[in-house]
Structures are given as C-alpha cells and as structure tokens.
XYZ file of C-alpha atoms in Angstrom:
292
model
C 0.889 12.443 3.716
C 0.461 9.473 5.970
C 3.661 7.969 7.295
C 4.563 4.505 6.042
C 3.243 1.583 8.047
C 4.891 -1.666 9.100
C 1.931 -3.716 10.314
C -1.841 -4.000 9.927
C -2.292 -2.585 13.425
C -0.017 0.280 12.450
C -2.250 1.073 9.474
C -5.124 1.998 11.780
C -2.932 4.123 14.028
C -1.484 5.953 11.029
C -4.899 6.817 9.621
C -6.019 8.132 12.980
C -2.823 10.187 13.345
C -3.286 11.680 9.892
C -6.877 12.610 10.609
C -5.882 14.218 13.906
C -2.850 16.097 12.630
C -4.075 17.786 9.433
C -4.079 21.353 10.687
C -5.182 24.512 8.887
C -7.050 27.741 9.631
C -10.803 28.010 9.164
C -14.286 27.316 10.390
C -16.490 24.227 10.548
C -18.162 23.699 7.188
C -21.423 22.018 6.215
C -20.051 18.983 4.486
C -22.592 17.312 2.279
C -24.440 20.115 0.558
C -23.893 23.204 -1.513
C -26.338 26.104 -0.930
C -29.798 25.249 -2.221
C -30.283 27.773 -5.012
C -33.441 26.013 -6.187
C -34.891 24.733 -2.947
C -38.331 24.177 -4.457
C -36.870 21.448 -6.716
C -35.005 19.654 -3.927
C -36.111 17.023 -1.454
C -35.777 17.706 2.267
C -32.349 16.051 2.390
C -30.858 18.500 -0.153
C -31.040 16.103 -3.132
C -33.272 16.307 -6.160
C -36.160 13.789 -6.179
C -34.305 11.632 -8.721
C -31.119 11.698 -6.611
C -33.089 10.776 -3.506
C -34.658 7.802 -5.241
C -31.232 6.639 -6.465
C -29.689 7.016 -3.013
C -32.550 5.123 -1.391
C -32.193 2.364 -3.941
C -28.458 2.068 -3.220
C -29.061 1.899 0.526
C -31.713 -0.778 0.064
C -29.533 -2.872 -2.225
C -26.337 -2.437 -0.215
C -24.543 -1.427 -3.422
C -22.752 1.762 -4.430
C -22.693 2.839 -8.078
C -19.396 2.922 -9.958
C -19.183 6.718 -10.195
C -19.580 7.128 -6.428
C -17.109 4.315 -5.751
C -14.539 5.983 -7.993
C -15.035 9.445 -6.441
C -14.660 8.146 -2.884
C -11.635 6.005 -3.723
C -9.919 8.872 -5.514
C -10.558 11.215 -2.594
C -9.258 8.832 0.052
C -6.236 7.908 -2.053
C -5.242 11.583 -1.878
C -5.419 11.362 1.893
C -3.385 8.151 1.910
C -0.882 9.194 -0.765
C 2.400 7.307 -0.672
C 1.145 4.521 1.579
C 0.733 1.399 -0.470
C 0.040 -0.633 2.659
C -3.298 1.087 3.232
C -6.086 -0.443 1.181
C -9.749 0.440 0.766
C -11.510 -2.875 1.250
C -15.160 -1.971 0.768
C -17.542 0.955 0.332
C -21.132 0.583 1.504
C -24.118 2.916 1.751
C -25.367 3.965 5.183
C -28.909 4.802 6.317
C -27.982 8.489 5.930
C -28.495 9.656 2.332
C -25.205 10.693 0.734
C -22.999 9.231 3.486
C -20.937 6.118 2.796
C -19.091 3.668 5.028
C -15.515 2.977 3.903
C -13.476 0.091 5.271
C -9.737 0.861 5.235
C -8.035 -2.256 6.533
C -9.871 -2.862 9.808
C -10.778 0.811 10.260
C -14.160 2.290 9.362
C -14.433 5.870 8.151
C -17.276 7.725 6.456
C -17.206 9.782 3.273
C -19.557 11.854 1.136
C -20.408 10.619 -2.330
C -18.089 13.092 -4.043
C -15.041 11.958 -2.082
C -14.399 15.471 -0.815
C -14.950 14.924 2.909
C -14.208 12.089 5.299
C -15.334 11.570 8.890
C -12.850 9.467 10.870
C -12.400 9.034 14.615
C -14.990 11.774 15.131
C -13.036 14.322 13.060
C -14.293 15.847 9.817
C -11.630 16.297 7.142
C -11.839 18.438 4.015
C -9.720 16.238 1.735
C -9.455 18.652 -1.177
C -8.130 21.512 0.961
C -6.380 19.277 3.520
C -8.171 20.860 6.458
C -9.247 19.234 9.699
C -12.530 21.075 10.160
C -13.244 19.536 13.566
C -9.845 20.505 14.920
C -10.207 24.026 13.550
C -13.559 24.508 15.240
C -12.318 23.010 18.511
C -9.320 25.355 18.403
C -11.614 28.313 17.920
C -13.855 27.282 20.814
C -10.898 26.792 23.156
C -9.268 30.131 22.363
C -8.934 32.635 25.201
C -8.166 36.333 25.518
C -4.555 36.154 26.689
C -4.425 39.605 28.290
C -7.904 39.559 29.781
C -8.191 35.933 30.922
C -4.705 35.307 32.310
C -3.754 37.230 35.477
C -0.015 37.183 34.820
C 0.763 38.526 38.293
C -0.353 35.107 39.606
C 2.204 33.289 37.478
C 5.885 32.581 38.041
C 7.802 34.569 35.434
C 10.982 33.372 33.746
C 12.839 35.228 30.994
C 15.277 33.786 28.465
C 17.367 36.246 26.478
C 15.439 39.349 25.476
C 12.121 37.678 26.323
C 10.350 39.121 23.291
C 8.419 35.914 22.638
C 5.755 34.991 25.190
C 3.780 31.995 26.330
C 1.896 30.868 29.423
C 1.875 27.307 30.727
C -0.113 25.421 33.359
C 2.111 22.874 35.115
C 1.834 20.337 37.926
C 5.108 19.600 39.787
C 4.383 15.859 39.669
C 3.701 15.837 35.932
C 6.312 13.911 33.913
C 5.148 15.513 30.664
C 5.572 18.907 32.283
C 9.171 18.030 33.076
C 9.675 16.977 29.491
C 8.165 20.266 28.317
C 10.347 22.139 30.791
C 13.465 20.689 29.158
C 12.162 21.917 25.799
C 11.507 25.401 27.175
C 15.011 25.551 28.635
C 16.457 25.401 25.134
C 14.337 28.174 23.628
C 15.946 31.610 23.326
C 14.316 35.032 23.753
C 11.262 33.722 25.553
C 9.192 34.914 28.493
C 7.404 32.074 30.281
C 4.486 32.652 32.648
C 4.002 29.485 34.686
C 0.688 28.919 36.419
C 1.254 26.304 39.116
C -1.677 23.939 38.728
C -1.499 21.135 41.329
C -4.131 18.651 40.208
C -2.356 15.280 40.146
C -1.658 14.476 43.809
C -1.797 15.995 47.322
C 1.967 16.512 47.187
C 1.498 18.644 44.075
C -0.116 21.306 46.219
C 2.654 21.146 48.823
C 5.401 21.462 46.215
C 3.636 24.343 44.485
C 3.242 26.181 47.781
C 6.916 25.691 48.625
C 8.033 26.985 45.231
C 6.025 30.157 45.723
C 7.376 30.582 49.251
C 11.009 30.312 48.135
C 13.188 33.420 48.075
C 13.304 33.190 44.270
C 10.150 31.359 43.038
C 11.392 31.344 39.448
C 14.630 29.540 40.278
C 12.884 27.284 42.788
C 10.301 26.177 40.247
C 12.938 25.573 37.584
C 14.999 23.495 40.028
C 11.924 21.559 41.121
C 10.837 20.744 37.569
C 14.285 20.109 36.097
C 16.042 18.413 39.001
C 13.240 17.281 41.306
C 14.636 19.423 44.115
C 11.874 20.459 46.494
C 12.322 23.922 48.086
C 13.412 23.852 51.718
C 10.627 25.781 53.428
C 7.307 25.110 55.131
C 5.222 26.374 52.214
C 3.033 28.332 54.584
C 3.237 31.777 52.987
C 0.414 33.428 51.087
C 0.342 32.187 47.485
C -2.006 32.421 44.459
C -2.190 28.641 44.054
C -5.874 28.326 44.983
C -6.746 31.199 42.679
C -4.871 29.475 39.866
C -6.795 26.264 40.510
C -10.034 28.207 40.132
C -8.678 29.882 37.012
C -7.780 26.551 35.451
C -11.260 25.205 36.072
C -12.767 28.354 34.563
C -10.611 28.000 31.447
C -11.313 24.260 31.251
C -7.683 23.271 31.678
C -8.092 19.536 32.186
C -4.487 18.379 31.990
C -0.888 19.459 32.283
C 1.049 20.819 30.608
C -1.291 23.185 28.781
C 0.272 26.031 26.819
C -1.361 29.326 25.867
C -0.056 31.738 23.265
C -0.684 35.494 22.908
C -3.225 34.969 20.117
C -5.301 32.953 22.614
C -4.662 29.508 21.148
C -4.036 26.643 23.533
C -1.916 23.550 23.020
C -2.507 20.659 25.440
C 0.381 18.326 26.159
C 4.136 18.349 25.649
C 5.393 19.267 22.180
C 8.774 19.088 20.471
C 11.246 21.987 20.212
C 10.535 22.171 16.485
C 6.785 22.428 17.037
C 7.249 25.076 19.709
C 9.553 27.148 17.497
C 6.999 26.979 14.687
C 4.218 28.166 16.983
C 6.340 30.990 18.379
C 7.406 32.052 14.880
C 3.767 32.115 13.795
C 2.970 34.346 16.770
C 5.772 36.705 15.790
C 4.591 36.935 12.194
C 1.022 37.599 13.308
C 2.182 40.371 15.632
C 4.340 41.937 12.905
C 1.435 41.838 10.475
C -0.836 43.615 12.949
C 1.842 46.228 13.516
C-alpha cells in the first residue's frame, strides 16, 4: 500500500503520501465512538466509568496496555503493508481519552485504541475500509454545480475528436504546471475542454490572456501560447471576459492553476498524469451512463 522507501527521510514522505492519496467515496465519520445506546451508563467522553478510569490511569502512567498496543500496531501494519522499512517505535497515551500518539520512524501520527482510525498530517484515515475521510469531506465541500456555476460562454472552447467527454480548467499563461497539463490534454481523445483564462501569477499573465481572447481564433491562439510560448500578435485591447473570470475564480475559491472541474462538480487542483485523467474521465462516463 505504501511504496517502498530508500531512506529514513523517505519513510516520512511515504507515510504522508499514503495518508493523502487513499481515496474513496463517503462522508466524514465520527471516529472514536459508536452510537451511545445506553447513554445513562456512559461517562461524558463516551466510555463506561470503568473504561474512563482505566484510560485516565494509562495517561497518568504514560503506559499503554498490551491489548491496545496490539490493536494499534495491527491496524497501522495494514496501512504500511509491504514496507519493512517503516517501524512503529513507540505508542503513548495522550491527554485525550482514547487517542494515542504513535511514533513511526521520526513521524508522529495519532490512532484510536482499536487501531481502526489514524490521524496523520491533519487527515483522518479509516484503516479498515481504506478511506481518507478528510479528503472525502474536503472533496464534497469543494464540489460545484458544473452547469450552474460555470458560465461556459466565458471560456475558450477546444474539441478533440467527438468531444463527448467534458472538463473545465482554470489556467494562467505563465503557469508551468498548466503547460504540463496542456500537454496531457493534447493527448486525450474525444474531449471538450473549456478553458477559463485565470491570470493570477504576474502582470504579463493578464496581457497574454487578453491577447489570446483578441486573436482571430482564441482557441488556436491559446493552444499555441500554452504549448509553444507564442504570444498572439495583437494589442489585446478588445472586450474580453477575463475580469469576469477572475471574479468567478475568487467566488469558486480557485486558489491555484491549473484547477480542473468535471461535470459531476468535483475539482482537481494541480497537474495530473494522463492515466489519472483517463480514470477520472472514465468515471464521469460511467456515472452519466448509470444516470441515463
């Protein structure tokens, strides 16, 4: 699950990558407690009085009982499967009842006593179901209504093949990652691309965006600008939607380029590989077919 590491420093990076990349569908879950079916017998923290006393005793002593140690180690070993270089050094109680500090190499993560959930780099992972609950919730919160929120008439449209697959992208002409993403898009068949020119990196970004819109063929001009660095030969003084797109980006909280949007409303910040893009587009197609 976690790629093999070559150095101690690499161990930390690999754990963080694994935590950030475990993707699945779903909602944020409450991670320490099951529903309280007998609330009158529980303490305020969701534990029985006896459990609360035991947890408090562990925290005071700095020790973790063998059963809890085993549960946490077993859970994290599932997350780190196949990576013998990653080692759990120590498990300690924290001031929060039921939450334990786990030292993995030089990295600190936090786990529940059952070894079912881990909190690492600010992301909450459901180990048993291999779900990144934080990422799922963030994805849900960042979702837009593609048809309602994106004025496609203010985007530069490009069509590859039959154009049956669709995405929108916010790009800055001075963005190197946008150019990288543009080379990926060039190799994707049957795709309609709506490009929102989003000049946020430098003053020249605005000038280049204006000139692309003022070209005789904005689609070709933008493609030439992004792929070859060729700036359109005009004054860039025609009426364009660039300022409206800047306002739109701020409204949608687009904070970097490239940012991709798909018809289901999901956004993907940053450049991605052709394989990742094909997977996302295929998922869109399957979702559309299922609705139909």
